[in-house]
PDB file of N, CA and C in Angstrom:
ATOM      1  N   MET N   1     121.253 103.743 117.246  1.00 94.00           N
ATOM      2  CA  MET N   1     121.919 104.171 116.105  1.00 94.00           C
ATOM      3  C   MET N   1     120.822 104.928 115.286  1.00 94.00           C
ATOM      4  N   LYS N   2     121.309 105.684 114.382  1.00 95.00           N
ATOM      5  CA  LYS N   2     120.365 106.325 113.392  1.00 95.00           C
ATOM      6  C   LYS N   2     120.603 105.638 112.034  1.00 95.00           C
ATOM      7  N   ALA N   3     119.552 105.033 111.621  1.00 95.00           N
ATOM      8  CA  ALA N   3     119.536 104.246 110.338  1.00 95.00           C
ATOM      9  C   ALA N   3     119.554 105.182 109.193  1.00 95.00           C
ATOM     10  N   SER N   4     120.407 105.082 108.272  1.00 95.00           N
ATOM     11  CA  SER N   4     120.429 105.796 107.002  1.00 95.00           C
ATOM     12  C   SER N   4     119.195 105.437 106.128  1.00 95.00           C
ATOM     13  N   GLU N   5     118.898 106.400 105.260  1.00 95.00           N
ATOM     14  CA  GLU N   5     117.792 106.123 104.333  1.00 95.00           C
ATOM     15  C   GLU N   5     118.240 104.952 103.388  1.00 95.00           C
ATOM     16  N   ASP N   6     119.471 104.839 103.066  1.00 96.00           N
ATOM     17  CA  ASP N   6     120.041 103.848 102.133  1.00 96.00           C
ATOM     18  C   ASP N   6     119.851 102.508 102.782  1.00 96.00           C
ATOM     19  N   LEU N   7     120.256 102.329 104.126  1.00 97.00           N
ATOM     20  CA  LEU N   7     120.107 101.105 104.857  1.00 97.00           C
ATOM     21  C   LEU N   7     118.639 100.671 104.861  1.00 97.00           C
ATOM     22  N   LEU N   8     117.757 101.641 105.197  1.00 96.00           N
ATOM     23  CA  LEU N   8     116.285 101.427 105.328  1.00 96.00           C
ATOM     24  C   LEU N   8     115.702 100.908 104.023  1.00 96.00           C
ATOM     25  N   MET N   9     116.144 101.558 102.850  1.00 96.00           N
ATOM     26  CA  MET N   9     115.693 101.242 101.581  1.00 96.00           C
ATOM     27  C   MET N   9     116.116  99.795 101.267  1.00 96.00           C
ATOM     28  N   GLN N  10     117.347  99.429 101.635  1.00 97.00           N
ATOM     29  CA  GLN N  10     117.706  97.996 101.361  1.00 97.00           C
ATOM     30  C   GLN N  10     116.991  97.020 102.217  1.00 97.00           C
ATOM     31  N   HIS N  11     116.807  97.466 103.550  1.00 96.00           N
ATOM     32  CA  HIS N  11     116.047  96.508 104.478  1.00 96.00           C
ATOM     33  C   HIS N  11     114.613  96.280 103.996  1.00 96.00           C
ATOM     34  N   TYR N  12     114.023  97.326 103.516  1.00 94.00           N
ATOM     35  CA  TYR N  12     112.473  97.234 103.159  1.00 94.00           C
ATOM     36  C   TYR N  12     112.329  97.142 101.741  1.00 94.00           C
ATOM     37  N   VAL N  13     113.345  96.675 100.956  1.00 96.00           N
ATOM     38  CA  VAL N  13     113.263  96.573  99.453  1.00 96.00           C
ATOM     39  C   VAL N  13     112.001  95.850  98.922  1.00 96.00           C
ATOM     40  N   ASP N  14     111.639  94.958  99.683  1.00 93.00           N
ATOM     41  CA  ASP N  14     110.434  94.105  99.246  1.00 93.00           C
ATOM     42  C   ASP N  14     109.083  94.908  99.348  1.00 93.00           C
ATOM     43  N   LEU N  15     109.210  96.060  99.913  1.00 93.00           N
ATOM     44  CA  LEU N  15     107.941  97.006 100.005  1.00 93.00           C
ATOM     45  C   LEU N  15     108.118  98.150  99.079  1.00 93.00           C
ATOM     46  N   LYS N  16     109.201  98.235  98.336  1.00 95.00           N
ATOM     47  CA  LYS N  16     109.437  99.470  97.580  1.00 95.00           C
ATOM     48  C   LYS N  16     108.316  99.830  96.686  1.00 95.00           C
ATOM     49  N   ASP N  17     107.453  98.967  96.174  1.00 97.00           N
ATOM     50  CA  ASP N  17     106.350  99.453  95.313  1.00 97.00           C
ATOM     51  C   ASP N  17     105.064  99.665  96.007  1.00 97.00           C
ATOM     52  N   ARG N  18     105.099  99.575  97.298  1.00 95.00           N
ATOM     53  CA  ARG N  18     103.769  99.881  98.092  1.00 95.00           C
ATOM     54  C   ARG N  18     103.697 101.319  98.286  1.00 95.00           C
ATOM     55  N   PRO N  19     102.534 101.823  98.310  1.00 95.00           N
ATOM     56  CA  PRO N  19     102.318 103.225  98.419  1.00 95.00           C
ATOM     57  C   PRO N  19     102.733 103.898  99.662  1.00 95.00           C
ATOM     58  N   PHE N  20     102.857 103.100 100.742  1.00 91.00           N
ATOM     59  CA  PHE N  20     103.313 103.600 102.083  1.00 91.00           C
ATOM     60  C   PHE N  20     104.866 103.646 102.214  1.00 91.00           C
ATOM     61  N   PHE N  21     105.601 103.173 101.161  1.00 93.00           N
ATOM     62  CA  PHE N  21     107.033 102.984 101.305  1.00 93.00           C
ATOM     63  C   PHE N  21     107.750 104.362 101.686  1.00 93.00           C
ATOM     64  N   PRO N  22     107.488 105.388 100.999  1.00 94.00           N
ATOM     65  CA  PRO N  22     108.130 106.645 101.347  1.00 94.00           C
ATOM     66  C   PRO N  22     107.796 107.118 102.739  1.00 94.00           C
ATOM     67  N   THR N  23     106.672 106.909 103.226  1.00 93.00           N
ATOM     68  CA  THR N  23     106.290 107.325 104.592  1.00 93.00           C
ATOM     69  C   THR N  23     106.963 106.347 105.707  1.00 93.00           C
ATOM     70  N   LEU N  24     107.101 105.107 105.349  1.00 92.00           N
ATOM     71  CA  LEU N  24     107.843 104.179 106.132  1.00 92.00           C
ATOM     72  C   LEU N  24     109.348 104.558 106.327  1.00 92.00           C
ATOM     73  N   ILE N  25     109.970 104.839 105.120  1.00 94.00           N
ATOM     74  CA  ILE N  25     111.314 105.281 105.205  1.00 94.00           C
ATOM     75  C   ILE N  25     111.529 106.512 105.999  1.00 94.00           C
ATOM     76  N   ASN N  26     110.687 107.502 105.755  1.00 94.00           N
ATOM     77  CA  ASN N  26     110.628 108.745 106.532  1.00 94.00           C
ATOM     78  C   ASN N  26     110.542 108.559 107.988  1.00 94.00           C
ATOM     79  N   TYR N  27     109.587 107.796 108.353  1.00 93.00           N
ATOM     80  CA  TYR N  27     109.303 107.452 109.763  1.00 93.00           C
ATOM     81  C   TYR N  27     110.485 106.755 110.424  1.00 93.00           C
ATOM     82  N   MET N  28     110.991 105.651 109.805  1.00 93.00           N
ATOM     83  CA  MET N  28     112.094 104.912 110.341  1.00 93.00           C
ATOM     84  C   MET N  28     113.413 105.695 110.389  1.00 93.00           C
ATOM     85  N   SER N  29     113.509 106.743 109.622  1.00 94.00           N
ATOM     86  CA  SER N  29     114.782 107.525 109.734  1.00 94.00           C
ATOM     87  C   SER N  29     114.604 108.786 110.439  1.00 94.00           C
ATOM     88  N   SER N  30     113.547 108.935 111.079  1.00 94.00           N
ATOM     89  CA  SER N  30     113.199 110.131 111.835  1.00 94.00           C
ATOM     90  C   SER N  30     113.903 110.331 113.196  1.00 94.00           C
ATOM     91  N   GLY N  31     114.432 109.186 113.782  1.00 94.00           N
ATOM     92  CA  GLY N  31     115.073 109.253 115.009  1.00 94.00           C
ATOM     93  C   GLY N  31     115.903 107.996 115.119  1.00 94.00           C
ATOM     94  N   PRO N  32     116.413 107.753 116.401  1.00 96.00           N
ATOM     95  CA  PRO N  32     117.304 106.676 116.633  1.00 96.00           C
ATOM     96  C   PRO N  32     116.395 105.382 116.710  1.00 96.00           C
ATOM     97  N   VAL N  33     117.193 104.287 116.398  1.00 95.00           N
ATOM     98  CA  VAL N  33     116.518 102.959 116.543  1.00 95.00           C
ATOM     99  C   VAL N  33     117.505 102.145 117.410  1.00 95.00           C
ATOM    100  N   VAL N  34     117.073 101.084 117.946  1.00 96.00           N
ATOM    101  CA  VAL N  34     117.847 100.116 118.710  1.00 96.00           C
ATOM    102  C   VAL N  34     117.876  98.784 117.880  1.00 96.00           C
ATOM    103  N   ALA N  35     119.005  98.531 117.354  1.00 96.00           N
ATOM    104  CA  ALA N  35     119.176  97.361 116.516  1.00 96.00           C
ATOM    105  C   ALA N  35     119.797  96.220 117.400  1.00 96.00           C
ATOM    106  N   MET N  36     119.212  95.034 117.294  1.00 95.00           N
ATOM    107  CA  MET N  36     119.785  93.949 118.066  1.00 95.00           C
ATOM    108  C   MET N  36     119.545  92.645 117.357  1.00 95.00           C
ATOM    109  N   VAL N  37     120.321  91.567 117.756  1.00 96.00           N
ATOM    110  CA  VAL N  37     120.284  90.323 117.310  1.00 96.00           C
ATOM    111  C   VAL N  37     119.880  89.415 118.442  1.00 96.00           C
ATOM    112  N   TRP N  38     118.879  88.503 118.282  1.00 93.00           N
ATOM    113  CA  TRP N  38     118.591  87.581 119.299  1.00 93.00           C
ATOM    114  C   TRP N  38     118.976  86.220 118.799  1.00 93.00           C
ATOM    115  N   GLU N  39     119.362  85.293 119.693  1.00 90.00           N
ATOM    116  CA  GLU N  39     119.662  83.821 119.248  1.00 90.00           C
ATOM    117  C   GLU N  39     119.073  82.907 120.332  1.00 90.00           C
ATOM    118  N   GLY N  40     118.752  81.786 119.887  1.00 87.00           N
ATOM    119  CA  GLY N  40     118.213  80.794 120.729  1.00 87.00           C
ATOM    120  C   GLY N  40     117.189  79.836 120.104  1.00 87.00           C
ATOM    121  N   LYS N  41     116.793  78.857 120.761  1.00 88.00           N
ATOM    122  CA  LYS N  41     115.904  77.832 120.185  1.00 88.00           C
ATOM    123  C   LYS N  41     114.598  78.484 119.976  1.00 88.00           C
ATOM    124  N   GLY N  42     114.183  78.394 118.683  1.00 94.00           N
ATOM    125  CA  GLY N  42     112.816  78.952 118.192  1.00 94.00           C
ATOM    126  C   GLY N  42     112.728  80.429 118.373  1.00 94.00           C
ATOM    127  N   VAL N  43     113.844  81.104 118.303  1.00 95.00           N
ATOM    128  CA  VAL N  43     113.876  82.556 118.558  1.00 95.00           C
ATOM    129  C   VAL N  43     113.102  83.365 117.503  1.00 95.00           C
ATOM    130  N   VAL N  44     112.965  83.009 116.327  1.00 96.00           N
ATOM    131  CA  VAL N  44     112.201  83.837 115.408  1.00 96.00           C
ATOM    132  C   VAL N  44     110.667  83.646 115.718  1.00 96.00           C
ATOM    133  N   LYS N  45     110.202  82.475 115.951  1.00 96.00           N
ATOM    134  CA  LYS N  45     108.857  82.262 116.392  1.00 96.00           C
ATOM    135  C   LYS N  45     108.481  82.915 117.731  1.00 96.00           C
ATOM    136  N   THR N  46     109.367  82.706 118.649  1.00 96.00           N
ATOM    137  CA  THR N  46     109.058  83.295 119.986  1.00 96.00           C
ATOM    138  C   THR N  46     109.190  84.822 119.875  1.00 96.00           C
ATOM    139  N   GLY N  47     110.155  85.337 119.200  1.00 96.00           N
ATOM    140  CA  GLY N  47     110.235  86.771 119.065  1.00 96.00           C
ATOM    141  C   GLY N  47     108.980  87.353 118.398  1.00 96.00           C
ATOM    142  N   ARG N  48     108.429  86.679 117.379  1.00 95.00           N
ATOM    143  CA  ARG N  48     107.185  87.244 116.677  1.00 95.00           C
ATOM    144  C   ARG N  48     105.955  87.204 117.606  1.00 95.00           C
ATOM    145  N   VAL N  49     105.872  86.188 118.524  1.00 96.00           N
ATOM    146  CA  VAL N  49     104.884  86.243 119.491  1.00 96.00           C
ATOM    147  C   VAL N  49     104.992  87.345 120.414  1.00 96.00           C
ATOM    148  N   MET N  50     106.209  87.641 120.873  1.00 97.00           N
ATOM    149  CA  MET N  50     106.501  88.857 121.747  1.00 97.00           C
ATOM    150  C   MET N  50     106.121  90.139 121.189  1.00 97.00           C
ATOM    151  N   LEU N  51     106.448  90.219 119.833  1.00 96.00           N
ATOM    152  CA  LEU N  51     106.141  91.528 119.148  1.00 96.00           C
ATOM    153  C   LEU N  51     104.622  91.739 118.980  1.00 96.00           C
ATOM    154  N   GLY N  52     103.848  90.715 118.751  1.00 96.00           N
ATOM    155  CA  GLY N  52     102.419  90.851 118.447  1.00 96.00           C
ATOM    156  C   GLY N  52     102.128  90.992 116.856  1.00 96.00           C
ATOM    157  N   GLU N  53     100.987  91.158 116.602  1.00 94.00           N
ATOM    158  CA  GLU N  53     100.550  91.157 115.157  1.00 94.00           C
ATOM    159  C   GLU N  53     101.068  92.450 114.533  1.00 94.00           C
ATOM    160  N   THR N  54     101.285  92.476 113.223  1.00 91.00           N
ATOM    161  CA  THR N  54     101.774  93.600 112.504  1.00 91.00           C
ATOM    162  C   THR N  54     100.837  94.873 112.735  1.00 91.00           C
ATOM    163  N   ASN N  55      99.469  94.563 112.740  1.00 92.00           N
ATOM    164  CA  ASN N  55      98.471  95.520 112.974  1.00 92.00           C
ATOM    165  C   ASN N  55      98.394  95.616 114.449  1.00 92.00           C
ATOM    166  N   PRO N  56      98.781  96.736 115.178  1.00 93.00           N
ATOM    167  CA  PRO N  56      98.575  96.827 116.661  1.00 93.00           C
ATOM    168  C   PRO N  56      97.172  96.542 117.096  1.00 93.00           C
ATOM    169  N   ALA N  57      96.170  96.960 116.413  1.00 93.00           N
ATOM    170  CA  ALA N  57      94.777  96.684 116.810  1.00 93.00           C
ATOM    171  C   ALA N  57      94.502  95.240 116.960  1.00 93.00           C
ATOM    172  N   GLU N  58      95.276  94.390 116.305  1.00 95.00           N
ATOM    173  CA  GLU N  58      95.011  92.919 116.419  1.00 95.00           C
ATOM    174  C   GLU N  58      95.966  92.235 117.313  1.00 95.00           C
ATOM    175  N   SER N  59      96.834  93.011 117.998  1.00 95.00           N
ATOM    176  CA  SER N  59      97.867  92.471 118.847  1.00 95.00           C
ATOM    177  C   SER N  59      97.250  92.291 120.361  1.00 95.00           C
ATOM    178  N   LYS N  60      97.673  91.279 121.033  1.00 96.00           N
ATOM    179  CA  LYS N  60      97.177  90.919 122.337  1.00 96.00           C
ATOM    180  C   LYS N  60      97.848  91.842 123.275  1.00 96.00           C
ATOM    181  N   PRO N  61      97.178  92.087 124.375  1.00 96.00           N
ATOM    182  CA  PRO N  61      97.868  92.858 125.505  1.00 96.00           C
ATOM    183  C   PRO N  61      99.089  92.020 125.962  1.00 96.00           C
ATOM    184  N   GLY N  62     100.091  92.742 126.319  1.00 97.00           N
ATOM    185  CA  GLY N  62     101.298  92.007 126.827  1.00 97.00           C
ATOM    186  C   GLY N  62     102.282  91.891 125.720  1.00 97.00           C
ATOM    187  N   THR N  63     101.935  92.189 124.516  1.00 97.00           N
ATOM    188  CA  THR N  63     102.907  92.077 123.312  1.00 97.00           C
ATOM    189  C   THR N  63     103.383  93.567 123.259  1.00 97.00           C
ATOM    190  N   ILE N  64     104.565  93.687 122.611  1.00 96.00           N
ATOM    191  CA  ILE N  64     105.119  95.070 122.364  1.00 96.00           C
ATOM    192  C   ILE N  64     104.169  95.916 121.648  1.00 96.00           C
ATOM    193  N   ARG N  65     103.620  95.486 120.525  1.00 96.00           N
ATOM    194  CA  ARG N  65     102.768  96.176 119.591  1.00 96.00           C
ATOM    195  C   ARG N  65     101.402  96.420 120.372  1.00 96.00           C
ATOM    196  N   GLY N  66     100.940  95.370 121.071  1.00 95.00           N
ATOM    197  CA  GLY N  66      99.678  95.521 121.788  1.00 95.00           C
ATOM    198  C   GLY N  66      99.663  96.495 122.884  1.00 95.00           C
ATOM    199  N   ASP N  67     100.883  96.605 123.488  1.00 96.00           N
ATOM    200  CA  ASP N  67     100.963  97.602 124.544  1.00 96.00           C
ATOM    201  C   ASP N  67     101.409  99.038 124.276  1.00 96.00           C
ATOM    202  N   PHE N  68     102.182  99.148 123.191  1.00 95.00           N
ATOM    203  CA  PHE N  68     102.871 100.422 122.854  1.00 95.00           C
ATOM    204  C   PHE N  68     102.558 100.988 121.504  1.00 95.00           C
ATOM    205  N   CYS N  69     101.751 100.277 120.696  1.00 94.00           N
ATOM    206  CA  CYS N  69     101.496 100.814 119.364  1.00 94.00           C
ATOM    207  C   CYS N  69     100.060 101.140 119.187  1.00 94.00           C
ATOM    208  N   ILE N  70      99.799 102.113 118.261  1.00 91.00           N
ATOM    209  CA  ILE N  70      98.323 102.415 117.970  1.00 91.00           C
ATOM    210  C   ILE N  70      98.062 102.380 116.500  1.00 91.00           C
ATOM    211  N   ASP N  71      99.079 102.509 115.635  1.00 88.00           N
ATOM    212  CA  ASP N  71      98.860 102.563 114.192  1.00 88.00           C
ATOM    213  C   ASP N  71      99.841 101.672 113.468  1.00 88.00           C
ATOM    214  N   VAL N  72      99.310 100.940 112.520  1.00 86.00           N
ATOM    215  CA  VAL N  72     100.193 100.049 111.722  1.00 86.00           C
ATOM    216  C   VAL N  72     101.362 100.718 111.017  1.00 86.00           C
ATOM    217  N   SER N  73     101.192 101.967 110.612  1.00 84.00           N
ATOM    218  CA  SER N  73     102.292 102.624 109.905  1.00 84.00           C
ATOM    219  C   SER N  73     103.376 103.116 110.916  1.00 84.00           C
ATOM    220  N   LYS N  74     103.108 103.043 112.197  1.00 85.00           N
ATOM    221  CA  LYS N  74     104.048 103.398 113.154  1.00 85.00           C
ATOM    222  C   LYS N  74     104.141 102.319 114.338  1.00 85.00           C
ATOM    223  N   ASN N  75     104.369 101.104 113.896  1.00 77.00           N
ATOM    224  CA  ASN N  75     104.237 100.031 114.955  1.00 77.00           C
ATOM    225  C   ASN N  75     105.470  99.827 115.812  1.00 77.00           C
ATOM    226  N   ILE N  76     106.470 100.740 115.678  1.00 88.00           N
ATOM    227  CA  ILE N  76     107.650 100.850 116.555  1.00 88.00           C
ATOM    228  C   ILE N  76     108.643  99.669 116.587  1.00 88.00           C
ATOM    229  N   ILE N  77     108.265  98.532 116.041  1.00 93.00           N
ATOM    230  CA  ILE N  77     109.230  97.463 116.113  1.00 93.00           C
ATOM    231  C   ILE N  77     109.161  96.552 114.940  1.00 93.00           C
ATOM    232  N   HIS N  78     110.252  96.056 114.559  1.00 93.00           N
ATOM    233  CA  HIS N  78     110.420  95.045 113.478  1.00 93.00           C
ATOM    234  C   HIS N  78     111.021  93.736 113.960  1.00 93.00           C
ATOM    235  N   GLY N  79     110.606  92.681 113.442  1.00 94.00           N
ATOM    236  CA  GLY N  79     111.181  91.338 113.700  1.00 94.00           C
ATOM    237  C   GLY N  79     111.098  90.621 112.461  1.00 94.00           C
ATOM    238  N   SER N  80     112.310  89.859 112.237  1.00 95.00           N
ATOM    239  CA  SER N  80     112.368  89.033 111.065  1.00 95.00           C
ATOM    240  C   SER N  80     111.330  87.917 111.042  1.00 95.00           C
ATOM    241  N   ASP N  81     110.771  87.511 109.877  1.00 94.00           N
ATOM    242  CA  ASP N  81     109.735  86.563 109.836  1.00 94.00           C
ATOM    243  C   ASP N  81     110.295  85.101 109.536  1.00 94.00           C
ATOM    244  N   SER N  82     111.614  84.989 109.380  1.00 95.00           N
ATOM    245  CA  SER N  82     112.198  83.638 109.102  1.00 95.00           C
ATOM    246  C   SER N  82     113.719  83.763 109.474  1.00 95.00           C
ATOM    247  N   VAL N  83     114.360  82.624 109.595  1.00 96.00           N
ATOM    248  CA  VAL N  83     115.732  82.609 109.882  1.00 96.00           C
ATOM    249  C   VAL N  83     116.472  83.136 108.618  1.00 96.00           C
ATOM    250  N   ASP N  84     115.952  82.822 107.465  1.00 96.00           N
ATOM    251  CA  ASP N  84     116.714  83.331 106.210  1.00 96.00           C
ATOM    252  C   ASP N  84     116.575  84.870 106.242  1.00 96.00           C
ATOM    253  N   SER N  85     115.327  85.444 106.469  1.00 95.00           N
ATOM    254  CA  SER N  85     115.327  86.904 106.533  1.00 95.00           C
ATOM    255  C   SER N  85     116.117  87.507 107.566  1.00 95.00           C
ATOM    256  N   ALA N  86     116.176  86.802 108.690  1.00 96.00           N
ATOM    257  CA  ALA N  86     117.009  87.292 109.798  1.00 96.00           C
ATOM    258  C   ALA N  86     118.535  87.352 109.379  1.00 96.00           C
ATOM    259  N   ASN N  87     118.990  86.317 108.756  1.00 96.00           N
ATOM    260  CA  ASN N  87     120.381  86.327 108.337  1.00 96.00           C
ATOM    261  C   ASN N  87     120.653  87.463 107.407  1.00 96.00           C
ATOM    262  N   LYS N  88     119.741  87.703 106.424  1.00 96.00           N
ATOM    263  CA  LYS N  88     119.909  88.701 105.422  1.00 96.00           C
ATOM    264  C   LYS N  88     119.890  90.083 106.158  1.00 96.00           C
ATOM    265  N   GLU N  89     118.863  90.341 106.999  1.00 97.00           N
ATOM    266  CA  GLU N  89     118.786  91.594 107.766  1.00 97.00           C
ATOM    267  C   GLU N  89     119.981  91.844 108.718  1.00 97.00           C
ATOM    268  N   ILE N  90     120.460  90.813 109.356  1.00 97.00           N
ATOM    269  CA  ILE N  90     121.651  90.988 110.299  1.00 97.00           C
ATOM    270  C   ILE N  90     122.822  91.435 109.474  1.00 97.00           C
ATOM    271  N   SER N  91     123.002  90.898 108.277  1.00 97.00           N
ATOM    272  CA  SER N  91     124.207  91.214 107.459  1.00 97.00           C
ATOM    273  C   SER N  91     124.093  92.733 106.907  1.00 97.00           C
ATOM    274  N   LEU N  92     122.864  93.232 106.888  1.00 97.00           N
ATOM    275  CA  LEU N  92     122.668  94.630 106.457  1.00 97.00           C
ATOM    276  C   LEU N  92     123.017  95.556 107.587  1.00 97.00           C
ATOM    277  N   TRP N  93     122.650  95.188 108.851  1.00 97.00           N
ATOM    278  CA  TRP N  93     122.662  96.063 109.937  1.00 97.00           C
ATOM    279  C   TRP N  93     123.963  95.968 110.732  1.00 97.00           C
ATOM    280  N   PHE N  94     124.686  94.774 110.614  1.00 97.00           N
ATOM    281  CA  PHE N  94     125.950  94.549 111.537  1.00 97.00           C
ATOM    282  C   PHE N  94     127.061  94.089 110.717  1.00 97.00           C
ATOM    283  N   LYS N  95     128.267  94.350 111.114  1.00 96.00           N
ATOM    284  CA  LYS N  95     129.509  93.740 110.588  1.00 96.00           C
ATOM    285  C   LYS N  95     129.634  92.592 111.554  1.00 96.00           C
ATOM    286  N   ASP N  96     130.398  91.595 110.943  1.00 94.00           N
ATOM    287  CA  ASP N  96     130.653  90.283 111.723  1.00 94.00           C
ATOM    288  C   ASP N  96     131.262  90.609 113.161  1.00 94.00           C
ATOM    289  N   ASP N  97     132.187  91.533 113.248  1.00 95.00           N
ATOM    290  CA  ASP N  97     132.872  91.830 114.407  1.00 95.00           C
ATOM    291  C   ASP N  97     132.019  92.619 115.480  1.00 95.00           C
ATOM    292  N   GLU N  98     130.808  93.007 115.130  1.00 95.00           N
ATOM    293  CA  GLU N  98     129.988  93.630 115.987  1.00 95.00           C
ATOM    294  C   GLU N  98     128.977  92.695 116.690  1.00 95.00           C
ATOM    295  N   LEU N  99     128.988  91.458 116.292  1.00 95.00           N
ATOM    296  CA  LEU N  99     128.192  90.475 116.853  1.00 95.00           C
ATOM    297  C   LEU N  99     128.949  89.611 117.862  1.00 95.00           C
ATOM    298  N   ALA N 100     128.251  89.334 119.013  1.00 91.00           N
ATOM    299  CA  ALA N 100     128.856  88.492 120.084  1.00 91.00           C
ATOM    300  C   ALA N 100     127.921  87.287 120.336  1.00 91.00           C
ATOM    301  N   SER N 101     128.508  86.128 120.490  1.00 86.00           N
ATOM    302  CA  SER N 101     127.790  85.007 120.881  1.00 86.00           C
ATOM    303  C   SER N 101     128.323  84.458 122.167  1.00 86.00           C
ATOM    304  N   TYR N 102     127.344  83.996 122.960  1.00 86.00           N
ATOM    305  CA  TYR N 102     127.824  83.445 124.368  1.00 86.00           C
ATOM    306  C   TYR N 102     126.800  82.304 124.703  1.00 86.00           C
ATOM    307  N   THR N 103     127.271  81.567 125.675  1.00 89.00           N
ATOM    308  CA  THR N 103     126.424  80.614 126.299  1.00 89.00           C
ATOM    309  C   THR N 103     126.111  80.994 127.688  1.00 89.00           C
ATOM    310  N   SER N 104     124.796  81.207 127.968  1.00 87.00           N
ATOM    311  CA  SER N 104     124.405  81.506 129.256  1.00 87.00           C
ATOM    312  C   SER N 104     124.747  80.453 130.254  1.00 87.00           C
ATOM    313  N   CYS N 105     124.949  80.807 131.563  1.00 92.00           N
ATOM    314  CA  CYS N 105     125.247  79.747 132.531  1.00 92.00           C
ATOM    315  C   CYS N 105     123.971  78.954 132.800  1.00 92.00           C
ATOM    316  N   ALA N 106     122.814  79.346 132.420  1.00 91.00           N
ATOM    317  CA  ALA N 106     121.558  78.654 132.617  1.00 91.00           C
ATOM    318  C   ALA N 106     121.290  77.672 131.395  1.00 91.00           C
ATOM    319  N   PHE N 107     122.139  77.639 130.374  1.00 87.00           N
ATOM    320  CA  PHE N 107     121.888  76.937 129.234  1.00 87.00           C
ATOM    321  C   PHE N 107     121.615  75.416 129.517  1.00 87.00           C
ATOM    322  N   SER N 108     122.574  74.921 130.240  1.00 90.00           N
ATOM    323  CA  SER N 108     122.443  73.434 130.497  1.00 90.00           C
ATOM    324  C   SER N 108     121.269  73.093 131.444  1.00 90.00           C
ATOM    325  N   TRP N 109     120.794  73.999 132.141  1.00 91.00           N
ATOM    326  CA  TRP N 109     119.584  73.762 132.976  1.00 91.00           C
ATOM    327  C   TRP N 109     118.333  73.754 132.142  1.00 91.00           C
ATOM    328  N   LEU N 110     118.311  74.712 131.177  1.00 85.00           N
ATOM    329  CA  LEU N 110     117.148  74.866 130.265  1.00 85.00           C
ATOM    330  C   LEU N 110     117.015  73.898 129.220  1.00 85.00           C
ATOM    331  N   TYR N 111     118.192  73.506 128.615  1.00 83.00           N
ATOM    332  CA  TYR N 111     118.139  72.604 127.438  1.00 83.00           C
ATOM    333  C   TYR N 111     118.814  71.238 127.806  1.00 83.00           C
TER     334      TYR N 111
END
């Protein structure tokens, strides 16, 4: 999808007073994004580990930011930092009928 500037300004409202805010909005609205919702046990913590540190230079190899990013201002991926933040962000990016929940056939084996 292509995120509108209005959506991005709502999403990053907590950063609106930071000097890099206009650059962030410009970068994020410069092309398509892939928006998704993950669910599962410990998904926020696990997702943040997979993403790597906000500053790609501090990210471990094998993380998304560690392998694919070179600058903190263009770190190519966002992940919610808490379940509350995730719920707020999900409601900004998706309508209820756009979300699907399912139980994997492996669920009972894993949990």
